[in-house]
PDB file of C-alpha atoms and ligand atoms in Angstrom:
ATOM      1  CA  UNK A   1      -0.065  -0.015   0.018  1.00  0.00           C
ATOM      2  CA  UNK A   2       1.408   3.232  -0.949  1.00  0.00           C
ATOM      3  CA  UNK A   3      -0.980   6.071  -0.208  1.00  0.00           C
ATOM      4  CA  UNK A   4      -0.691   9.747  -0.341  1.00  0.00           C
ATOM      5  CA  UNK A   5      -2.842  11.985   1.647  1.00  0.00           C
ATOM      6  CA  UNK A   6      -5.887  13.326  -0.133  1.00  0.00           C
ATOM      7  CA  UNK A   7      -5.555  16.660  -1.716  1.00  0.00           C
ATOM      8  CA  UNK A   8      -8.861  17.505  -3.351  1.00  0.00           C
ATOM      9  CA  UNK A   9     -10.226  20.798  -4.142  1.00  0.00           C
ATOM     10  CA  UNK A  10     -13.664  21.000  -2.405  1.00  0.00           C
ATOM     11  CA  UNK A  11     -16.148  23.172  -4.158  1.00  0.00           C
ATOM     12  CA  UNK A  12     -19.072  23.996  -1.970  1.00  0.00           C
ATOM     13  CA  UNK A  13     -22.302  25.092  -3.581  1.00  0.00           C
ATOM     14  CA  UNK A  14     -24.410  25.719  -0.502  1.00  0.00           C
ATOM     15  CA  UNK A  15     -24.645  24.347   2.994  1.00  0.00           C
ATOM     16  CA  UNK A  16     -26.626  24.678   6.138  1.00  0.00           C
ATOM     17  CA  UNK A  17     -25.964  23.435   9.614  1.00  0.00           C
ATOM     18  CA  UNK A  18     -29.411  24.416  10.781  1.00  0.00           C
ATOM     19  CA  UNK A  19     -31.812  21.699  11.640  1.00  0.00           C
ATOM     20  CA  UNK A  20     -35.351  23.134  11.176  1.00  0.00           C
ATOM     21  CA  UNK A  21     -37.028  19.777  12.022  1.00  0.00           C
ATOM     22  CA  UNK A  22     -39.040  19.863  15.133  1.00  0.00           C
ATOM     23  CA  UNK A  23     -39.774  16.230  15.570  1.00  0.00           C
ATOM     24  CA  UNK A  24     -38.119  13.020  14.417  1.00  0.00           C
ATOM     25  CA  UNK A  25     -39.779   9.557  14.944  1.00  0.00           C
ATOM     26  CA  UNK A  26     -42.258  11.207  17.495  1.00  0.00           C
ATOM     27  CA  UNK A  27     -39.646  12.869  19.671  1.00  0.00           C
ATOM     28  CA  UNK A  28     -38.592  16.537  19.731  1.00  0.00           C
ATOM     29  CA  UNK A  29     -35.307  17.440  18.226  1.00  0.00           C
ATOM     30  CA  UNK A  30     -33.972  18.347  21.714  1.00  0.00           C
ATOM     31  CA  UNK A  31     -34.261  14.648  22.836  1.00  0.00           C
ATOM     32  CA  UNK A  32     -31.532  13.870  20.524  1.00  0.00           C
ATOM     33  CA  UNK A  33     -28.999  16.443  21.335  1.00  0.00           C
ATOM     34  CA  UNK A  34     -26.228  14.253  22.700  1.00  0.00           C
ATOM     35  CA  UNK A  35     -26.047  11.756  19.755  1.00  0.00           C
ATOM     36  CA  UNK A  36     -22.924  11.688  17.621  1.00  0.00           C
ATOM     37  CA  UNK A  37     -23.609  13.051  14.131  1.00  0.00           C
ATOM     38  CA  UNK A  38     -24.015  10.753  11.200  1.00  0.00           C
ATOM     39  CA  UNK A  39     -22.075  12.163   8.065  1.00  0.00           C
ATOM     40  CA  UNK A  40     -24.078  10.565   5.308  1.00  0.00           C
ATOM     41  CA  UNK A  41     -22.220  10.978   2.102  1.00  0.00           C
ATOM     42  CA  UNK A  42     -24.296  10.610  -1.112  1.00  0.00           C
ATOM     43  CA  UNK A  43     -22.346  10.657  -4.426  1.00  0.00           C
ATOM     44  CA  UNK A  44     -24.809  11.605  -7.257  1.00  0.00           C
ATOM     45  CA  UNK A  45     -24.621  12.354 -10.819  1.00  0.00           C
ATOM     46  CA  UNK A  46     -26.984  14.149 -13.322  1.00  0.00           C
ATOM     47  CA  UNK A  47     -29.388  11.919 -15.013  1.00  0.00           C
ATOM     48  CA  UNK A  48     -33.153  11.695 -15.435  1.00  0.00           C
ATOM     49  CA  UNK A  49     -33.636   9.828 -12.145  1.00  0.00           C
ATOM     50  CA  UNK A  50     -31.440  12.143 -10.005  1.00  0.00           C
ATOM     51  CA  UNK A  51     -34.071  14.333  -8.409  1.00  0.00           C
ATOM     52  CA  UNK A  52     -36.630  11.624  -7.731  1.00  0.00           C
ATOM     53  CA  UNK A  53     -34.023   9.494  -6.131  1.00  0.00           C
ATOM     54  CA  UNK A  54     -32.844  12.310  -3.900  1.00  0.00           C
ATOM     55  CA  UNK A  55     -36.202  13.234  -2.925  1.00  0.00           C
ATOM     56  CA  UNK A  56     -37.012   9.762  -1.942  1.00  0.00           C
ATOM     57  CA  UNK A  57     -33.828   9.366   0.120  1.00  0.00           C
ATOM     58  CA  UNK A  58     -34.404  12.698   1.685  1.00  0.00           C
ATOM     59  CA  UNK A  59     -37.671  11.427   2.899  1.00  0.00           C
ATOM     60  CA  UNK A  60     -35.992   8.594   4.593  1.00  0.00           C
ATOM     61  CA  UNK A  61     -33.185  10.901   6.112  1.00  0.00           C
ATOM     62  CA  UNK A  62     -35.831  13.283   7.450  1.00  0.00           C
ATOM     63  CA  UNK A  63     -36.717  10.633  10.128  1.00  0.00           C
ATOM     64  CA  UNK A  64     -33.083  10.451  11.291  1.00  0.00           C
ATOM     65  CA  UNK A  65     -31.968  12.758  13.944  1.00  0.00           C
ATOM     66  CA  UNK A  66     -28.402  14.282  14.128  1.00  0.00           C
ATOM     67  CA  UNK A  67     -27.508  13.680  10.451  1.00  0.00           C
ATOM     68  CA  UNK A  68     -25.596  15.911   8.147  1.00  0.00           C
ATOM     69  CA  UNK A  69     -26.174  14.970   4.523  1.00  0.00           C
ATOM     70  CA  UNK A  70     -23.222  15.457   2.265  1.00  0.00           C
ATOM     71  CA  UNK A  71     -24.467  15.504  -1.332  1.00  0.00           C
ATOM     72  CA  UNK A  72     -21.530  15.465  -3.859  1.00  0.00           C
ATOM     73  CA  UNK A  73     -22.669  15.874  -7.481  1.00  0.00           C
ATOM     74  CA  UNK A  74     -20.603  14.661 -10.399  1.00  0.00           C
ATOM     75  CA  UNK A  75     -20.602  17.847 -12.426  1.00  0.00           C
ATOM     76  CA  UNK A  76     -18.654  20.977 -13.023  1.00  0.00           C
ATOM     77  CA  UNK A  77     -21.223  23.616 -11.946  1.00  0.00           C
ATOM     78  CA  UNK A  78     -23.516  24.032  -9.027  1.00  0.00           C
ATOM     79  CA  UNK A  79     -27.047  24.105  -9.851  1.00  0.00           C
ATOM     80  CA  UNK A  80     -29.504  26.355  -7.932  1.00  0.00           C
ATOM     81  CA  UNK A  81     -32.397  23.818  -8.304  1.00  0.00           C
ATOM     82  CA  UNK A  82     -30.495  21.368  -6.237  1.00  0.00           C
ATOM     83  CA  UNK A  83     -29.591  23.939  -3.607  1.00  0.00           C
ATOM     84  CA  UNK A  84     -33.276  25.042  -3.271  1.00  0.00           C
ATOM     85  CA  UNK A  85     -34.342  21.358  -3.034  1.00  0.00           C
ATOM     86  CA  UNK A  86     -31.859  20.491  -0.290  1.00  0.00           C
ATOM     87  CA  UNK A  87     -32.585  23.573   1.584  1.00  0.00           C
ATOM     88  CA  UNK A  88     -36.267  22.935   1.676  1.00  0.00           C
ATOM     89  CA  UNK A  89     -35.826  19.583   3.399  1.00  0.00           C
ATOM     90  CA  UNK A  90     -34.870  21.534   6.465  1.00  0.00           C
ATOM     91  CA  UNK A  91     -32.051  19.218   7.730  1.00  0.00           C
ATOM     92  CA  UNK A  92     -28.315  19.970   7.821  1.00  0.00           C
ATOM     93  CA  UNK A  93     -26.619  19.498   4.502  1.00  0.00           C
ATOM     94  CA  UNK A  94     -23.578  20.316   2.287  1.00  0.00           C
ATOM     95  CA  UNK A  95     -24.115  20.507  -1.470  1.00  0.00           C
ATOM     96  CA  UNK A  96     -20.793  20.282  -3.372  1.00  0.00           C
ATOM     97  CA  UNK A  97     -19.738  19.562  -6.777  1.00  0.00           C
ATOM     98  CA  UNK A  98     -16.948  17.073  -7.405  1.00  0.00           C
ATOM     99  CA  UNK A  99     -16.602  16.066 -11.059  1.00  0.00           C
ATOM    100  CA  UNK A 100     -14.824  12.942 -12.073  1.00  0.00           C
ATOM    101  CA  UNK A 101     -11.396  13.934 -13.508  1.00  0.00           C
ATOM    102  CA  UNK A 102     -11.716  13.930 -17.211  1.00  0.00           C
ATOM    103  CA  UNK A 103      -9.000  11.303 -17.802  1.00  0.00           C
ATOM    104  CA  UNK A 104     -11.248   8.708 -16.152  1.00  0.00           C
ATOM    105  CA  UNK A 105     -14.454   9.548 -18.128  1.00  0.00           C
ATOM    106  CA  UNK A 106     -13.821   7.311 -20.959  1.00  0.00           C
ATOM    107  CA  UNK A 107     -12.679   4.332 -18.966  1.00  0.00           C
ATOM    108  CA  UNK A 108     -14.928   1.241 -18.813  1.00  0.00           C
ATOM    109  CA  UNK A 109     -15.887   0.746 -16.190  1.00  0.00           C
ATOM    110  CA  UNK A 110     -15.482   4.417 -15.023  1.00  0.00           C
ATOM    111  CA  UNK A 111     -14.665   4.938 -11.317  1.00  0.00           C
ATOM    112  CA  UNK A 112     -18.136   6.537 -10.611  1.00  0.00           C
ATOM    113  CA  UNK A 113     -18.746   8.177  -7.355  1.00  0.00           C
ATOM    114  CA  UNK A 114     -15.080   8.290  -6.376  1.00  0.00           C
ATOM    115  CA  UNK A 115     -14.272  11.802  -6.835  1.00  0.00           C
ATOM    116  CA  UNK A 116     -17.447  12.565  -4.940  1.00  0.00           C
ATOM    117  CA  UNK A 117     -16.438  10.451  -1.961  1.00  0.00           C
ATOM    118  CA  UNK A 118     -13.015  11.801  -2.031  1.00  0.00           C
ATOM    119  CA  UNK A 119     -14.346  15.341  -1.782  1.00  0.00           C
ATOM    120  CA  UNK A 120     -16.516  14.468   1.043  1.00  0.00           C
ATOM    121  CA  UNK A 121     -13.601  12.831   2.895  1.00  0.00           C
ATOM    122  CA  UNK A 122     -11.484  16.040   2.279  1.00  0.00           C
ATOM    123  CA  UNK A 123     -14.420  18.180   3.546  1.00  0.00           C
ATOM    124  CA  UNK A 124     -14.608  15.972   6.735  1.00  0.00           C
ATOM    125  CA  UNK A 125     -10.856  16.272   7.204  1.00  0.00           C
ATOM    126  CA  UNK A 126     -10.795  19.940   6.704  1.00  0.00           C
ATOM    127  CA  UNK A 127     -13.290  20.551   9.359  1.00  0.00           C
ATOM    128  CA  UNK A 128     -11.528  18.266  11.752  1.00  0.00           C
ATOM    129  CA  UNK A 129     -14.739  16.472  12.598  1.00  0.00           C
ATOM    130  CA  UNK A 130     -13.841  13.615  14.995  1.00  0.00           C
ATOM    131  CA  UNK A 131     -17.057  13.187  16.825  1.00  0.00           C
ATOM    132  CA  UNK A 132     -19.321  11.363  14.409  1.00  0.00           C
ATOM    133  CA  UNK A 133     -19.841   8.515  12.170  1.00  0.00           C
ATOM    134  CA  UNK A 134     -19.225   8.367   8.482  1.00  0.00           C
ATOM    135  CA  UNK A 135     -21.414   6.368   6.173  1.00  0.00           C
ATOM    136  CA  UNK A 136     -21.504   6.193   2.264  1.00  0.00           C
ATOM    137  CA  UNK A 137     -25.136   6.087   1.190  1.00  0.00           C
ATOM    138  CA  UNK A 138     -25.817   6.023  -2.524  1.00  0.00           C
ATOM    139  CA  UNK A 139     -28.949   7.864  -3.746  1.00  0.00           C
ATOM    140  CA  UNK A 140     -30.654   4.756  -5.167  1.00  0.00           C
ATOM    141  CA  UNK A 141     -30.344   2.454  -2.055  1.00  0.00           C
ATOM    142  CA  UNK A 142     -33.228   1.651   0.335  1.00  0.00           C
ATOM    143  CA  UNK A 143     -32.469   2.212   4.059  1.00  0.00           C
ATOM    144  CA  UNK A 144     -34.254   0.826   6.966  1.00  0.00           C
ATOM    145  CA  UNK A 145     -34.448   3.404   9.760  1.00  0.00           C
ATOM    146  CA  UNK A 146     -32.945   0.834  12.211  1.00  0.00           C
ATOM    147  CA  UNK A 147     -29.775   1.207  10.188  1.00  0.00           C
ATOM    148  CA  UNK A 148     -29.104   4.547  11.624  1.00  0.00           C
ATOM    149  CA  UNK A 149     -29.449   3.557  15.200  1.00  0.00           C
ATOM    150  CA  UNK A 150     -27.113   0.585  14.428  1.00  0.00           C
ATOM    151  CA  UNK A 151     -24.363   2.570  12.771  1.00  0.00           C
ATOM    152  CA  UNK A 152     -24.499   5.399  15.415  1.00  0.00           C
ATOM    153  CA  UNK A 153     -23.018   2.909  17.904  1.00  0.00           C
ATOM    154  CA  UNK A 154     -19.935   2.378  15.711  1.00  0.00           C
ATOM    155  CA  UNK A 155     -16.671   2.533  17.807  1.00  0.00           C
ATOM    156  CA  UNK A 156     -14.264   1.868  14.899  1.00  0.00           C
ATOM    157  CA  UNK A 157     -15.670   0.106  11.934  1.00  0.00           C
ATOM    158  CA  UNK A 158     -19.049  -1.550  11.919  1.00  0.00           C
ATOM    159  CA  UNK A 159     -20.330  -3.933   9.176  1.00  0.00           C
ATOM    160  CA  UNK A 160     -23.559  -5.516   8.183  1.00  0.00           C
ATOM    161  CA  UNK A 161     -25.130  -7.327   5.166  1.00  0.00           C
ATOM    162  CA  UNK A 162     -26.446  -5.508   2.182  1.00  0.00           C
ATOM    163  CA  UNK A 163     -29.365  -6.921   0.305  1.00  0.00           C
ATOM    164  CA  UNK A 164     -29.899  -7.263  -3.412  1.00  0.00           C
ATOM    165  CA  UNK A 165     -26.154  -7.484  -4.192  1.00  0.00           C
ATOM    166  CA  UNK A 166     -25.242  -9.311  -7.372  1.00  0.00           C
ATOM    167  CA  UNK A 167     -26.076 -13.119  -7.871  1.00  0.00           C
ATOM    168  CA  UNK A 168     -26.589 -14.021  -4.339  1.00  0.00           C
ATOM    169  CA  UNK A 169     -28.795 -11.129  -3.528  1.00  0.00           C
ATOM    170  CA  UNK A 170     -26.669 -10.398  -0.630  1.00  0.00           C
ATOM    171  CA  UNK A 171     -23.065  -9.437   0.438  1.00  0.00           C
ATOM    172  CA  UNK A 172     -21.921  -9.347   3.982  1.00  0.00           C
ATOM    173  CA  UNK A 173     -19.697 -10.589   6.686  1.00  0.00           C
ATOM    174  CA  UNK A 174     -19.778 -14.171   8.111  1.00  0.00           C
ATOM    175  CA  UNK A 175     -20.081 -14.005  11.974  1.00  0.00           C
ATOM    176  CA  UNK A 176     -19.144 -16.689  14.466  1.00  0.00           C
ATOM    177  CA  UNK A 177     -19.549 -16.217  18.097  1.00  0.00           C
ATOM    178  CA  UNK A 178     -20.170 -12.536  17.757  1.00  0.00           C
ATOM    179  CA  UNK A 179     -17.063 -11.968  15.607  1.00  0.00           C
ATOM    180  CA  UNK A 180     -16.614 -11.269  11.896  1.00  0.00           C
ATOM    181  CA  UNK A 181     -14.490 -14.162  10.663  1.00  0.00           C
ATOM    182  CA  UNK A 182     -14.842 -14.028   6.773  1.00  0.00           C
ATOM    183  CA  UNK A 183     -17.123 -12.577   4.030  1.00  0.00           C
ATOM    184  CA  UNK A 184     -19.932 -13.821   1.661  1.00  0.00           C
ATOM    185  CA  UNK A 185     -19.721 -12.071  -1.655  1.00  0.00           C
ATOM    186  CA  UNK A 186     -19.864 -13.542  -5.143  1.00  0.00           C
ATOM    187  CA  UNK A 187     -16.808 -11.433  -6.380  1.00  0.00           C
ATOM    188  CA  UNK A 188     -13.594 -11.697  -4.387  1.00  0.00           C
ATOM    189  CA  UNK A 189     -10.823 -10.684  -6.925  1.00  0.00           C
ATOM    190  CA  UNK A 190      -8.149 -10.483  -4.217  1.00  0.00           C
ATOM    191  CA  UNK A 191     -10.125  -8.081  -2.075  1.00  0.00           C
ATOM    192  CA  UNK A 192      -9.461  -8.404   1.573  1.00  0.00           C
ATOM    193  CA  UNK A 193     -12.620  -6.631   2.383  1.00  0.00           C
ATOM    194  CA  UNK A 194     -15.147  -7.674  -0.227  1.00  0.00           C
ATOM    195  CA  UNK A 195     -17.920  -5.614   0.946  1.00  0.00           C
ATOM    196  CA  UNK A 196     -20.415  -3.183  -0.572  1.00  0.00           C
ATOM    197  CA  UNK A 197     -19.974   0.552  -0.152  1.00  0.00           C
ATOM    198  CA  UNK A 198     -23.281   0.627   1.934  1.00  0.00           C
ATOM    199  CA  UNK A 199     -22.237  -2.286   4.138  1.00  0.00           C
ATOM    200  CA  UNK A 200     -19.916  -0.558   6.618  1.00  0.00           C
ATOM    201  CA  UNK A 201     -19.703   2.630   8.719  1.00  0.00           C
ATOM    202  CA  UNK A 202     -16.610   4.295  10.354  1.00  0.00           C
ATOM    203  CA  UNK A 203     -16.123   6.262  13.517  1.00  0.00           C
ATOM    204  CA  UNK A 204     -14.419   9.576  12.592  1.00  0.00           C
ATOM    205  CA  UNK A 205     -12.219   9.494  15.738  1.00  0.00           C
ATOM    206  CA  UNK A 206     -10.917   6.211  14.556  1.00  0.00           C
ATOM    207  CA  UNK A 207     -10.581   7.428  10.996  1.00  0.00           C
ATOM    208  CA  UNK A 208      -8.593  10.484  12.225  1.00  0.00           C
ATOM    209  CA  UNK A 209      -5.663   8.273  13.316  1.00  0.00           C
ATOM    210  CA  UNK A 210      -5.065   7.486   9.648  1.00  0.00           C
ATOM    211  CA  UNK A 211      -3.622  10.593   7.787  1.00  0.00           C
ATOM    212  CA  UNK A 212      -3.439   8.586   4.544  1.00  0.00           C
ATOM    213  CA  UNK A 213      -7.236   7.791   4.294  1.00  0.00           C
ATOM    214  CA  UNK A 214      -7.992   7.395   0.736  1.00  0.00           C
ATOM    215  CA  UNK A 215     -10.237   6.082  -1.970  1.00  0.00           C
ATOM    216  CA  UNK A 216      -8.396   5.277  -5.218  1.00  0.00           C
ATOM    217  CA  UNK A 217      -9.929   5.552  -8.637  1.00  0.00           C
ATOM    218  CA  UNK A 218     -10.095   1.737  -9.098  1.00  0.00           C
ATOM    219  CA  UNK A 219     -13.381   0.502 -10.036  1.00  0.00           C
ATOM    220  CA  UNK A 220     -14.581  -2.432  -7.937  1.00  0.00           C
ATOM    221  CA  UNK A 221     -11.858  -1.975  -5.399  1.00  0.00           C
ATOM    222  CA  UNK A 222     -12.987   1.369  -3.809  1.00  0.00           C
ATOM    223  CA  UNK A 223     -14.274  -0.284  -0.579  1.00  0.00           C
ATOM    224  CA  UNK A 224     -11.323  -2.592  -0.161  1.00  0.00           C
ATOM    225  CA  UNK A 225      -8.780   0.112  -0.700  1.00  0.00           C
ATOM    226  CA  UNK A 226     -10.540   2.639   1.469  1.00  0.00           C
ATOM    227  CA  UNK A 227     -10.840   0.126   4.350  1.00  0.00           C
ATOM    228  CA  UNK A 228      -7.194  -0.717   3.982  1.00  0.00           C
ATOM    229  CA  UNK A 229      -6.283   2.903   4.103  1.00  0.00           C
ATOM    230  CA  UNK A 230      -7.720   3.172   7.574  1.00  0.00           C
ATOM    231  CA  UNK A 231      -5.830   0.127   8.795  1.00  0.00           C
ATOM    232  CA  UNK A 232      -8.720  -2.212   9.239  1.00  0.00           C
ATOM    233  CA  UNK A 233      -8.109  -5.458  10.963  1.00  0.00           C
ATOM    234  CA  UNK A 234     -10.645  -8.294  11.263  1.00  0.00           C
ATOM    235  CA  UNK A 235     -10.816  -8.105  15.053  1.00  0.00           C
ATOM    236  CA  UNK A 236     -11.841  -4.470  14.886  1.00  0.00           C
ATOM    237  CA  UNK A 237     -15.014  -5.063  12.898  1.00  0.00           C
ATOM    238  CA  UNK A 238     -18.273  -4.750  14.948  1.00  0.00           C
ATOM    239  CA  UNK A 239     -20.986  -6.793  13.377  1.00  0.00           C
ATOM    240  CA  UNK A 240     -24.277  -4.997  13.394  1.00  0.00           C
ATOM    241  CA  UNK A 241     -27.905  -5.993  12.431  1.00  0.00           C
ATOM    242  CA  UNK A 242     -28.196  -8.666  15.125  1.00  0.00           C
ATOM    243  CA  UNK A 243     -24.893 -10.294  14.360  1.00  0.00           C
ATOM    244  CA  UNK A 244     -25.435  -9.755  10.561  1.00  0.00           C
ATOM    245  CA  UNK A 245     -28.588 -11.739  10.383  1.00  0.00           C
ATOM    246  CA  UNK A 246     -30.718  -8.787   9.309  1.00  0.00           C
ATOM    247  CA  UNK A 247     -30.808  -6.636   6.194  1.00  0.00           C
ATOM    248  CA  UNK A 248     -30.909  -2.955   7.012  1.00  0.00           C
ATOM    249  CA  UNK A 249     -29.981  -1.611   3.619  1.00  0.00           C
ATOM    250  CA  UNK A 250     -30.686  -2.719   0.099  1.00  0.00           C
ATOM    251  CA  UNK A 251     -28.808  -2.012  -3.027  1.00  0.00           C
ATOM    252  CA  UNK A 252     -31.905  -1.272  -5.073  1.00  0.00           C
ATOM    253  CA  UNK A 253     -31.162   0.030  -8.525  1.00  0.00           C
ATOM    254  CA  UNK A 254     -33.553   2.235 -10.386  1.00  0.00           C
ATOM    255  CA  UNK A 255     -33.972   1.369 -13.949  1.00  0.00           C
ATOM    256  CA  UNK A 256     -32.260   4.175 -16.042  1.00  0.00           C
ATOM    257  CA  UNK A 257     -33.778   5.734 -19.045  1.00  0.00           C
ATOM    258  CA  UNK A 258     -32.477   8.353 -21.364  1.00  0.00           C
ATOM    259  CA  UNK A 259     -33.742  11.852 -21.296  1.00  0.00           C
ATOM    260  CA  UNK A 260     -37.306  12.483 -22.147  1.00  0.00           C
ATOM    261  CA  UNK A 261     -38.279  14.762 -25.131  1.00  0.00           C
ATOM    262  CA  UNK A 262     -41.408  16.749 -25.729  1.00  0.00           C
ATOM    263  CA  UNK A 263     -42.051  18.236 -29.134  1.00  0.00           C
ATOM    264  CA  UNK A 264     -43.672  21.538 -28.847  1.00  0.00           C
ATOM    265  CA  UNK A 265     -43.363  24.933 -30.553  1.00  0.00           C
ATOM    266  CA  UNK A 266     -41.570  27.335 -28.154  1.00  0.00           C
ATOM    267  CA  UNK A 267     -44.340  30.017 -28.799  1.00  0.00           C
ATOM    268  CA  UNK A 268     -46.559  27.811 -26.578  1.00  0.00           C
ATOM    269  CA  UNK A 269     -44.008  27.715 -23.734  1.00  0.00           C
ATOM    270  CA  UNK A 270     -45.302  31.004 -22.190  1.00  0.00           C
ATOM    271  CA  UNK A 271     -47.671  31.702 -19.241  1.00  0.00           C
ATOM    272  CA  UNK A 272     -50.870  31.085 -21.125  1.00  0.00           C
ATOM    273  CA  UNK A 273     -50.711  27.523 -19.779  1.00  0.00           C
ATOM    274  CA  UNK A 274     -48.897  25.562 -17.148  1.00  0.00           C
ATOM    275  CA  UNK A 275     -46.755  23.763 -19.839  1.00  0.00           C
ATOM    276  CA  UNK A 276     -44.086  26.423 -20.147  1.00  0.00           C
ATOM    277  CA  UNK A 277     -43.294  26.408 -16.430  1.00  0.00           C
ATOM    278  CA  UNK A 278     -43.685  22.618 -15.962  1.00  0.00           C
ATOM    279  CA  UNK A 279     -41.397  21.785 -18.866  1.00  0.00           C
ATOM    280  CA  UNK A 280     -38.896  24.407 -17.696  1.00  0.00           C
ATOM    281  CA  UNK A 281     -38.814  22.729 -14.288  1.00  0.00           C
ATOM    282  CA  UNK A 282     -38.396  19.308 -15.850  1.00  0.00           C
ATOM    283  CA  UNK A 283     -35.451  20.651 -17.746  1.00  0.00           C
ATOM    284  CA  UNK A 284     -33.843  21.991 -14.694  1.00  0.00           C
ATOM    285  CA  UNK A 285     -34.223  18.617 -13.038  1.00  0.00           C
ATOM    286  CA  UNK A 286     -32.543  16.873 -15.964  1.00  0.00           C
ATOM    287  CA  UNK A 287     -35.612  14.932 -16.864  1.00  0.00           C
ATOM    288  CA  UNK A 288     -37.010  16.142 -20.117  1.00  0.00           C
ATOM    289  CA  UNK A 289     -36.040  18.548 -22.747  1.00  0.00           C
ATOM    290  CA  UNK A 290     -38.465  20.421 -25.125  1.00  0.00           C
ATOM    291  CA  UNK A 291     -37.811  20.477 -28.732  1.00  0.00           C
ATOM    292  CA  UNK A 292     -39.417  22.101 -31.772  1.00  0.00           C
ATOM    293  CA  UNK A 293     -38.090  19.688 -34.397  1.00  0.00           C
ATOM    294  CA  UNK A 294     -37.348  16.283 -33.120  1.00  0.00           C
ATOM    295  CA  UNK A 295     -39.503  13.340 -32.242  1.00  0.00           C
ATOM    296  CA  UNK A 296     -43.240  12.920 -32.303  1.00  0.00           C
ATOM    297  CA  UNK A 297     -45.393  15.941 -31.799  1.00  0.00           C
ATOM    298  CA  UNK A 298     -46.644  16.276 -28.206  1.00  0.00           C
ATOM    299  CA  UNK A 299     -49.939  14.547 -27.905  1.00  0.00           C
ATOM    300  CA  UNK A 300     -52.643  16.938 -26.324  1.00  0.00           C
ATOM    301  CA  UNK A 301     -56.058  15.574 -26.043  1.00  0.00           C
ATOM    302  CA  UNK A 302     -59.412  16.361 -24.822  1.00  0.00           C
ATOM    303  CA  UNK A 303     -62.452  14.132 -24.474  1.00  0.00           C
ATOM    304  CA  UNK A 304     -60.503  11.237 -25.811  1.00  0.00           C
ATOM    305  CA  UNK A 305     -59.297  12.996 -29.019  1.00  0.00           C
ATOM    306  CA  UNK A 306     -56.144  14.556 -30.046  1.00  0.00           C
ATOM    307  CA  UNK A 307     -56.396  18.342 -30.433  1.00  0.00           C
ATOM    308  CA  UNK A 308     -54.157  20.654 -32.565  1.00  0.00           C
ATOM    309  CA  UNK A 309     -51.759  22.628 -30.178  1.00  0.00           C
ATOM    310  CA  UNK A 310     -53.239  25.863 -31.391  1.00  0.00           C
ATOM    311  CA  UNK A 311     -56.661  24.921 -30.342  1.00  0.00           C
ATOM    312  CA  UNK A 312     -55.727  24.485 -26.734  1.00  0.00           C
ATOM    313  CA  UNK A 313     -52.635  26.631 -26.248  1.00  0.00           C
ATOM    314  CA  UNK A 314     -53.207  29.763 -28.343  1.00  0.00           C
TER     315      UNK A 314
HETATM  316  C1  NAG B 401     -24.033 -11.751  18.898  1.00  0.00           C
HETATM  317  O1  NAG B 401     -23.479 -13.091  19.231  1.00  0.00           O
HETATM  318  C2  NAG B 401     -22.734 -13.101  20.471  1.00  0.00           C
HETATM  319  C3  NAG B 401     -22.162 -14.494  20.645  1.00  0.00           C
HETATM  320  O2  NAG B 401     -22.972 -15.457  20.314  1.00  0.00           O
HETATM  321  C4  NAG B 401     -23.772 -12.797  21.618  1.00  0.00           C
HETATM  322  O3  NAG B 401     -23.068 -12.765  22.884  1.00  0.00           O
HETATM  323  C5  NAG B 401     -24.339 -11.365  21.369  1.00  0.00           C
HETATM  324  O4  NAG B 401     -25.343 -11.143  22.274  1.00  0.00           O
HETATM  325  C6  NAG B 401     -24.964 -11.341  19.978  1.00  0.00           C
HETATM  326  N1  NAG B 401     -25.374 -10.013  19.744  1.00  0.00           N
HETATM  327  C7  NAG B 401     -26.681  -9.710  19.339  1.00  0.00           C
HETATM  328  C8  NAG B 401     -26.885  -8.287  19.088  1.00  0.00           C
HETATM  329  O5  NAG B 401     -27.424 -10.598  19.181  1.00  0.00           O
END
């Protein structure tokens, strides 16, 4: 292992440390004041499903007290739409952009999410946060709320099985007598820690002892090399989820489709109807673009029949 300390440029779009939520899981915010903060790192990238995924994830995280959501977007420029969205949820967050370096873009497979996680690690380091828990939570996973109380107890590194991984439908530790002794995962490839990114959590005080914490741009080996960079040893691992018998996180993957397209003359995209504003919003969200010349004409109907655009929109 020959690691260098991280030296990423961190580009913050917006952030808030304010928690405007009054209640979480039927208790007032003040009941949770003493808990260590969970730094929940979500790498994300522009695509049609991005905003729906983040919305759904936010609605899980809104139930979780003392959580700071680090959303790192794989693009060059900040987008205001995302800032507004994240602020509206009312929980503490940091929105940053962390594009994949261009030299990796054409690799197959490309090391997706690495620049984002590296930027988040750099951010944590810069702030010297040592009282808290780090967790890498992708935007398309499904999280059981019990996951959060489990990982909050992490002293060094905790691990637990992840559902819906590859052929076995699961990846996770093998536990005997309350100790992790091996791993069940259908792809080993020399990995000492063959675990999914969502299958572990790290205590920041523990991580702070390792100045060379890193996550190299090596597809498939991100988890292994990250865990090696923080000096993980088998006997340090704390099994969670009832000795790794329960699934608290699922590697659900949303089916991805290419950008939608609506063919409609731009003269109708004004405020005579909702369509101008609606399609504008969908464009900001990266879901649908409007075109004048490509694809099939937008179908607008009334009483079961297609109507000419001019009839409805003029
Ligand atoms: C895990 O297993 C050990 C050893 O069998 C046991 O002592 C411990 O109580 C178990 N932990 C949980 C949370 O069930």
